[in-house]
Amino acid sequence: MTFPAQFQLIAAMNPCPCGYAFNQDSRCQCSAEAIKRYQNRISGPLLDRIDLHIDVPPLSAQDLQTQQRSEDSATVRSRVLAAYEQQITRQGFTNQHLSPQQLEQYAALSLDSQKMLAMAQQRLNLSARAYHRVLRVARTIADLAQSELITSSHLSEALSYRSPFQA
């Protein structure tokens, strides 16, 4: 039986039981074994199906009090809509629906980028699923930058989202 479902999963997890691992203030007292045990509570196959893994460190008081302006929502929205339109125009649907064969056509990499991805696949032990997810994310990053080609910087950014816990 097939139960069709389309959803977006957004999840959050602390890096360790106390939540302070890998922070500069060194409040974490968790052992390396406790951190590994905590992180292994999420299975590899589940993690493999999550496209973006982003570390969000705590903000310092200085960062919270700064008056530096960030990009506003309207600007981000317009860039996302332009990338969406670019995908629909190019292939008739969004990047998330690209098959592995269509990825070869719409997410073609330069020789240098192919070498980079092959090295990353070996070092990060990427499954075929993760490999294709990296390509889809890189294609989307290129679309957000209004780039027809996937550059090594787009691929590097996509690869940076594959590692869930970074020291």
Coordinates of N, CA and C in Angstrom, one line a residue:
M1 N 0.8 -1.2 0.0 CA 0.0 0.0 0.0 C 0.9 1.2 0.0
T2 N 0.4 2.3 -0.6 CA 1.1 3.5 -0.6 C 0.2 4.6 0.1
F3 N 0.8 5.2 1.0 CA 0.1 6.3 1.7 C 0.8 7.6 1.4
P4 N 0.2 8.4 0.4 CA 0.9 9.6 -0.1 C 0.9 10.6 1.1
A5 N 2.1 11.2 1.2 CA 2.2 12.3 2.2 C 3.3 13.3 1.7
Q6 N 3.0 14.5 1.9 CA 4.0 15.5 1.6 C 4.0 16.5 2.8
F7 N 5.1 16.6 3.4 CA 5.2 17.5 4.6 C 6.6 18.0 4.7
Q8 N 6.7 19.0 5.5 CA 8.0 19.6 5.8 C 8.3 19.4 7.3
L9 N 9.4 18.7 7.6 CA 9.7 18.4 9.0 C 10.8 19.4 9.5
I10 N 10.5 20.1 10.5 CA 11.5 21.0 11.1 C 11.6 20.5 12.6
A11 N 12.8 20.2 13.0 CA 13.1 19.6 14.3 C 14.2 20.4 14.9
A12 N 14.3 20.3 16.2 CA 15.4 20.9 17.0 C 15.9 19.9 18.0
M13 N 17.2 20.0 18.2 CA 17.8 19.0 19.2 C 19.0 19.7 19.8
N14 N 19.2 19.6 21.1 CA 20.4 20.1 21.7 C 21.6 19.2 21.3
P15 N 22.8 19.7 21.3 CA 24.0 18.9 20.9 C 24.4 17.9 22.0
C16 N 23.9 18.0 23.2 CA 24.2 17.1 24.3 C 23.1 17.2 25.3
P17 N 23.2 16.3 26.3 CA 22.1 16.3 27.3 C 21.9 17.7 28.0
C18 N 23.0 18.4 28.3 CA 22.8 19.7 29.0 C 22.5 20.8 28.1
G19 N 22.9 20.7 26.8 CA 22.6 21.7 25.8 C 23.7 22.7 25.5
Y20 N 24.9 22.5 26.2 CA 25.9 23.5 26.0 C 27.2 23.0 25.3
A21 N 27.1 21.8 24.8 CA 28.3 21.3 24.1 C 28.7 22.2 22.9
F22 N 30.0 22.3 22.7 CA 30.5 23.0 21.6 C 30.4 24.5 21.7
N23 N 29.9 25.0 22.8 CA 29.8 26.5 23.0 C 31.2 27.0 23.6
Q24 N 31.5 28.2 23.3 CA 32.8 28.8 23.8 C 32.8 29.0 25.3
D25 N 31.7 29.1 26.0 CA 31.7 29.4 27.4 C 32.0 28.2 28.3
S26 N 32.1 27.0 27.7 CA 32.5 25.7 28.3 C 31.7 25.4 29.6
R27 N 30.4 25.7 29.5 CA 29.5 25.3 30.7 C 29.2 23.8 30.6
C28 N 29.4 23.1 29.5 CA 29.1 21.7 29.3 C 30.0 20.9 30.1
Q29 N 29.4 20.0 30.9 CA 30.2 19.0 31.7 C 30.0 17.6 31.2
C30 N 29.3 17.4 30.1 CA 29.0 16.1 29.6 C 30.3 15.4 29.0
S31 N 30.4 14.2 29.3 CA 31.5 13.4 28.8 C 31.3 13.2 27.3
A32 N 32.4 12.9 26.6 CA 32.3 12.6 25.2 C 31.4 11.4 24.9
E33 N 31.5 10.4 25.8 CA 30.6 9.2 25.7 C 29.1 9.6 25.9
A34 N 28.8 10.5 26.8 CA 27.4 10.9 27.1 C 26.9 11.7 25.9
I35 N 27.8 12.5 25.3 CA 27.4 13.3 24.1 C 27.1 12.3 22.9
K36 N 28.0 11.3 22.7 CA 27.8 10.4 21.6 C 26.5 9.6 21.8
R37 N 26.3 9.1 23.0 CA 25.1 8.3 23.4 C 23.8 9.2 23.1
Y38 N 23.9 10.4 23.5 CA 22.7 11.3 23.3 C 22.5 11.5 21.8
Q39 N 23.5 11.8 21.1 CA 23.3 12.1 19.6 C 22.9 10.8 18.9
N40 N 23.3 9.7 19.3 CA 22.9 8.4 18.7 C 21.5 8.0 18.9
R41 N 20.8 8.8 19.7 CA 19.3 8.5 19.9 C 18.5 8.7 18.6
I42 N 19.1 9.5 17.7 CA 18.4 9.7 16.4 C 19.1 8.8 15.5
S43 N 18.4 7.9 14.8 CA 19.0 6.9 14.0 C 19.6 7.5 12.7
G44 N 20.6 6.9 12.2 CA 21.3 7.3 11.0 C 20.3 7.4 9.8
P45 N 19.5 6.4 9.6 CA 18.5 6.4 8.5 C 17.6 7.6 8.5
L46 N 17.2 8.0 9.8 CA 16.3 9.2 9.9 C 17.1 10.4 9.6
L47 N 18.3 10.6 10.1 CA 19.2 11.7 9.9 C 19.5 11.8 8.4
D48 N 19.6 10.7 7.7 CA 19.9 10.7 6.3 C 18.8 11.3 5.4
R49 N 17.6 11.3 6.0 CA 16.4 11.9 5.3 C 16.2 13.3 5.6
I50 N 17.0 13.9 6.4 CA 16.8 15.3 6.8 C 17.9 16.1 5.9
D51 N 17.4 17.0 5.1 CA 18.3 17.7 4.1 C 19.2 18.7 4.8
L52 N 18.7 19.5 5.7 CA 19.5 20.6 6.3 C 19.7 20.4 7.8
H53 N 21.0 20.3 8.2 CA 21.3 20.2 9.6 C 22.1 21.5 9.9
I54 N 21.5 22.3 10.7 CA 22.1 23.6 11.0 C 22.4 23.8 12.5
D55 N 23.6 24.2 12.8 CA 24.0 24.5 14.2 C 23.6 25.9 14.4
V56 N 22.9 26.1 15.5 CA 22.5 27.5 15.9 C 23.1 27.8 17.3
P57 N 24.2 28.4 17.3 CA 24.9 28.7 18.6 C 24.1 29.8 19.3
P58 N 24.2 29.8 20.7 CA 23.5 30.9 21.4 C 24.2 32.2 21.1
L59 N 23.3 33.3 21.2 CA 23.8 34.6 20.9 C 24.3 35.2 22.2
S60 N 25.4 36.0 22.1 CA 25.9 36.7 23.3 C 25.0 37.9 23.6
A61 N 25.2 38.5 24.7 CA 24.4 39.7 25.1 C 24.8 40.8 24.1
Q62 N 26.0 40.9 23.7 CA 26.5 41.9 22.7 C 25.7 41.7 21.4
D63 N 25.6 40.5 20.9 CA 25.0 40.2 19.7 C 23.5 40.6 19.8
L64 N 22.9 40.3 20.9 CA 21.4 40.6 21.1 C 21.2 42.1 21.1
Q65 N 22.1 42.9 21.6 CA 22.0 44.3 21.7 C 22.4 45.1 20.5
T66 N 23.0 44.5 19.6 CA 23.5 45.2 18.4 C 22.3 45.7 17.6
Q67 N 22.6 46.8 16.9 CA 21.6 47.5 16.1 C 21.8 47.2 14.6
Q68 N 22.7 46.2 14.3 CA 22.9 45.9 12.9 C 21.7 45.3 12.3
R69 N 21.3 45.9 11.2 CA 20.1 45.4 10.4 C 20.4 44.2 9.7
S70 N 19.5 43.2 9.7 CA 19.6 42.0 8.9 C 18.6 42.2 7.7
E71 N 18.7 41.2 6.9 CA 17.9 41.2 5.7 C 16.4 41.0 6.1
D72 N 15.5 41.9 5.6 CA 14.1 41.8 6.0 C 13.4 40.7 5.3
S73 N 12.3 40.3 5.9 CA 11.5 39.2 5.3 C 11.0 39.4 3.9
A74 N 10.7 40.6 3.5 CA 10.2 40.9 2.2 C 11.3 40.7 1.2
T75 N 12.5 41.0 1.5 CA 13.7 40.8 0.6 C 13.9 39.3 0.4
V76 N 13.9 38.6 1.5 CA 14.1 37.1 1.5 C 13.0 36.5 0.7
R77 N 11.7 36.9 0.9 CA 10.6 36.3 0.2 C 10.7 36.5 -1.3
S78 N 11.1 37.7 -1.7 CA 11.3 38.0 -3.1 C 12.3 37.1 -3.8
R79 N 13.4 36.9 -3.1 CA 14.5 36.0 -3.6 C 14.0 34.5 -3.7
V80 N 13.2 34.1 -2.7 CA 12.7 32.7 -2.7 C 11.7 32.6 -3.8
L81 N 10.8 33.5 -4.0 CA 9.8 33.5 -5.1 C 10.5 33.5 -6.5
A82 N 11.6 34.2 -6.6 CA 12.4 34.2 -7.9 C 13.0 32.9 -8.1
A83 N 13.5 32.2 -7.1 CA 14.1 30.9 -7.2 C 13.0 29.9 -7.6
Y84 N 11.9 30.0 -6.9 CA 10.8 29.1 -7.2 C 10.4 29.2 -8.7
E85 N 10.2 30.5 -9.2 CA 9.8 30.7 -10.6 C 10.9 30.2 -11.5
Q86 N 12.2 30.3 -11.2 CA 13.2 29.8 -12.0 C 13.2 28.3 -12.1
Q87 N 12.8 27.6 -11.0 CA 12.7 26.1 -11.0 C 11.5 25.7 -11.9
I88 N 10.4 26.4 -11.8 CA 9.2 26.0 -12.5 C 9.5 26.3 -14.0
T89 N 10.1 27.4 -14.4 CA 10.4 27.7 -15.8 C 11.4 26.7 -16.3
R90 N 12.4 26.3 -15.6 CA 13.5 25.4 -16.1 C 13.0 24.0 -16.2
Q91 N 12.3 23.5 -15.2 CA 12.0 22.0 -15.3 C 10.5 21.7 -15.0
G92 N 9.6 22.7 -14.7 CA 8.2 22.4 -14.6 C 7.8 22.1 -13.2
F93 N 8.7 22.0 -12.2 CA 8.4 21.6 -10.9 C 9.6 22.0 -10.0
T94 N 9.4 21.9 -8.7 CA 10.5 22.4 -7.8 C 11.6 21.3 -7.7
N95 N 12.8 21.7 -7.2 CA 13.9 20.8 -7.1 C 13.7 19.6 -6.2
Q96 N 12.8 19.7 -5.3 CA 12.6 18.6 -4.4 C 12.1 17.4 -5.1
H97 N 11.5 17.6 -6.3 CA 10.8 16.5 -7.0 C 11.7 16.0 -8.2
L98 N 13.0 16.4 -8.2 CA 13.9 16.0 -9.3 C 14.3 14.5 -9.0
S99 N 14.2 13.7 -10.0 CA 14.6 12.3 -9.9 C 16.1 12.3 -10.0
P100 N 16.8 11.2 -9.7 CA 18.2 11.1 -9.9 C 18.6 11.3 -11.3
Q101 N 17.8 10.8 -12.3 CA 18.1 11.1 -13.7 C 18.0 12.5 -14.1
Q102 N 17.0 13.2 -13.5 CA 16.8 14.6 -13.8 C 17.8 15.5 -13.1
L103 N 18.4 15.0 -12.0 CA 19.5 15.7 -11.4 C 20.7 15.8 -12.3
E104 N 20.9 14.7 -13.1 CA 22.0 14.8 -14.0 C 21.9 15.9 -15.0
Q105 N 20.6 16.1 -15.4 CA 20.3 17.1 -16.4 C 20.3 18.6 -15.8
Y106 N 19.6 18.7 -14.7 CA 19.4 20.1 -14.2 C 20.4 20.5 -13.1
A107 N 21.1 19.5 -12.6 CA 22.1 19.9 -11.5 C 23.5 19.4 -11.9
A108 N 23.8 19.5 -13.2 CA 25.1 19.1 -13.7 C 26.2 19.9 -13.0
L109 N 27.3 19.2 -12.7 CA 28.4 19.8 -12.0 C 29.6 19.9 -12.9
S110 N 30.5 20.9 -12.7 CA 31.7 21.0 -13.4 C 32.6 19.8 -12.9
L111 N 33.7 19.6 -13.6 CA 34.6 18.5 -13.3 C 35.2 18.7 -11.9
D112 N 35.6 20.0 -11.6 CA 36.1 20.2 -10.2 C 35.0 20.0 -9.2
S113 N 33.8 20.4 -9.4 CA 32.7 20.1 -8.4 C 32.4 18.7 -8.3
Q114 N 32.5 17.9 -9.4 CA 32.3 16.5 -9.3 C 33.4 15.8 -8.4
K115 N 34.6 16.3 -8.6 CA 35.7 15.7 -7.7 C 35.5 16.1 -6.3
M116 N 35.0 17.3 -6.0 CA 34.7 17.8 -4.7 C 33.6 16.9 -4.0
L117 N 32.6 16.6 -4.8 CA 31.5 15.8 -4.3 C 31.9 14.4 -4.1
A118 N 32.7 13.8 -5.0 CA 33.2 12.5 -4.8 C 34.0 12.3 -3.5
M119 N 34.9 13.3 -3.3 CA 35.7 13.3 -2.1 C 34.8 13.5 -0.8
A120 N 33.8 14.3 -0.9 CA 32.9 14.5 0.2 C 32.1 13.2 0.5
Q121 N 31.7 12.6 -0.6 CA 30.9 11.4 -0.4 C 31.7 10.3 0.3
Q122 N 33.0 10.2 0.0 CA 33.9 9.3 0.6 C 34.1 9.7 2.1
R123 N 34.5 10.9 2.3 CA 34.8 11.4 3.7 C 33.6 11.4 4.6
L124 N 32.5 11.8 4.1 CA 31.3 11.9 5.0 C 30.5 10.6 4.9
N125 N 30.9 9.7 4.1 CA 30.2 8.4 4.0 C 28.7 8.6 3.6
L126 N 28.6 9.4 2.5 CA 27.2 9.8 2.1 C 26.6 8.6 1.4
S127 N 25.3 8.3 1.7 CA 24.6 7.3 1.0 C 24.1 7.9 -0.3
A128 N 23.6 7.0 -1.2 CA 23.1 7.5 -2.5 C 22.0 8.5 -2.3
R129 N 21.2 8.3 -1.2 CA 20.1 9.3 -0.9 C 20.7 10.6 -0.5
A130 N 21.7 10.6 0.3 CA 22.3 11.8 0.8 C 23.0 12.5 -0.4
Y131 N 23.7 11.8 -1.2 CA 24.3 12.3 -2.4 C 23.3 13.1 -3.2
H132 N 22.2 12.5 -3.5 CA 21.2 13.2 -4.3 C 20.6 14.4 -3.6
R133 N 20.4 14.3 -2.3 CA 19.9 15.4 -1.5 C 20.8 16.6 -1.5
V134 N 22.1 16.3 -1.5 CA 23.2 17.4 -1.6 C 23.0 18.1 -2.9
L135 N 22.9 17.3 -4.0 CA 22.7 17.9 -5.3 C 21.5 18.8 -5.4
R136 N 20.4 18.3 -4.8 CA 19.1 19.1 -4.8 C 19.3 20.4 -4.0
V137 N 19.9 20.3 -2.9 CA 20.2 21.5 -2.1 C 21.1 22.5 -2.8
A138 N 22.2 21.9 -3.4 CA 23.1 22.8 -4.2 C 22.4 23.5 -5.3
R139 N 21.5 22.8 -6.0 CA 20.7 23.4 -7.1 C 19.8 24.5 -6.6
T140 N 19.2 24.3 -5.4 CA 18.4 25.3 -4.8 C 19.2 26.5 -4.4
I141 N 20.4 26.3 -3.8 CA 21.3 27.4 -3.4 C 21.7 28.2 -4.6
A142 N 22.0 27.5 -5.7 CA 22.3 28.2 -7.0 C 21.1 29.0 -7.5
D143 N 19.9 28.4 -7.4 CA 18.7 29.2 -7.8 C 18.5 30.4 -6.9
L144 N 18.7 30.3 -5.6 CA 18.6 31.5 -4.8 C 19.6 32.6 -5.1
A145 N 20.7 32.2 -5.6 CA 21.8 33.1 -6.1 C 21.5 33.6 -7.5
Q146 N 20.4 33.1 -8.1 CA 20.1 33.4 -9.5 C 21.2 32.9 -10.5
S147 N 21.8 31.8 -10.2 CA 22.9 31.2 -11.0 C 22.4 30.0 -11.7
E148 N 22.7 30.0 -13.0 CA 22.3 28.8 -13.8 C 23.2 27.6 -13.5
L149 N 24.4 27.9 -13.2 CA 25.4 26.8 -12.9 C 25.5 26.6 -11.4
I150 N 25.8 25.4 -11.0 CA 26.1 25.1 -9.6 C 27.6 25.3 -9.5
T151 N 28.0 26.2 -8.7 CA 29.5 26.5 -8.5 C 30.0 25.7 -7.3
S152 N 31.3 25.6 -7.1 CA 31.8 24.9 -6.0 C 31.4 25.6 -4.6
S153 N 31.1 26.9 -4.6 CA 30.7 27.5 -3.4 C 29.2 27.1 -3.1
H154 N 28.4 26.9 -4.1 CA 27.0 26.3 -3.8 C 27.1 24.9 -3.3
L155 N 28.0 24.1 -3.9 CA 28.2 22.7 -3.5 C 28.7 22.7 -2.1
S156 N 29.7 23.5 -1.8 CA 30.3 23.5 -0.4 C 29.3 23.9 0.6
E157 N 28.4 24.9 0.3 CA 27.4 25.2 1.3 C 26.4 24.1 1.5
A158 N 26.0 23.4 0.4 CA 25.1 22.3 0.5 C 25.7 21.2 1.4
L159 N 27.0 20.9 1.2 CA 27.7 19.9 2.0 C 27.8 20.3 3.4
S160 N 27.9 21.5 3.7 CA 28.0 22.0 5.1 C 26.8 21.7 5.9
Y161 N 25.7 21.5 5.2 CA 24.4 21.2 5.9 C 24.2 19.8 6.2
R162 N 25.1 18.9 5.8 CA 25.0 17.4 6.0 C 25.5 16.9 7.3
S163 N 26.3 17.7 8.0 CA 26.9 17.2 9.2 C 26.1 17.7 10.4
P164 N 25.3 16.9 11.1 CA 24.4 17.4 12.2 C 25.1 18.0 13.4
F165 N 26.3 17.4 13.8 CA 26.9 17.9 15.0 C 28.4 18.2 14.7
Q166 N 28.7 19.5 14.9 CA 30.1 19.9 14.6 C 30.7 20.5 15.8
A167 N 31.9 20.1 16.1 CA 32.6 20.7 17.2 C 33.2 22.0 16.8

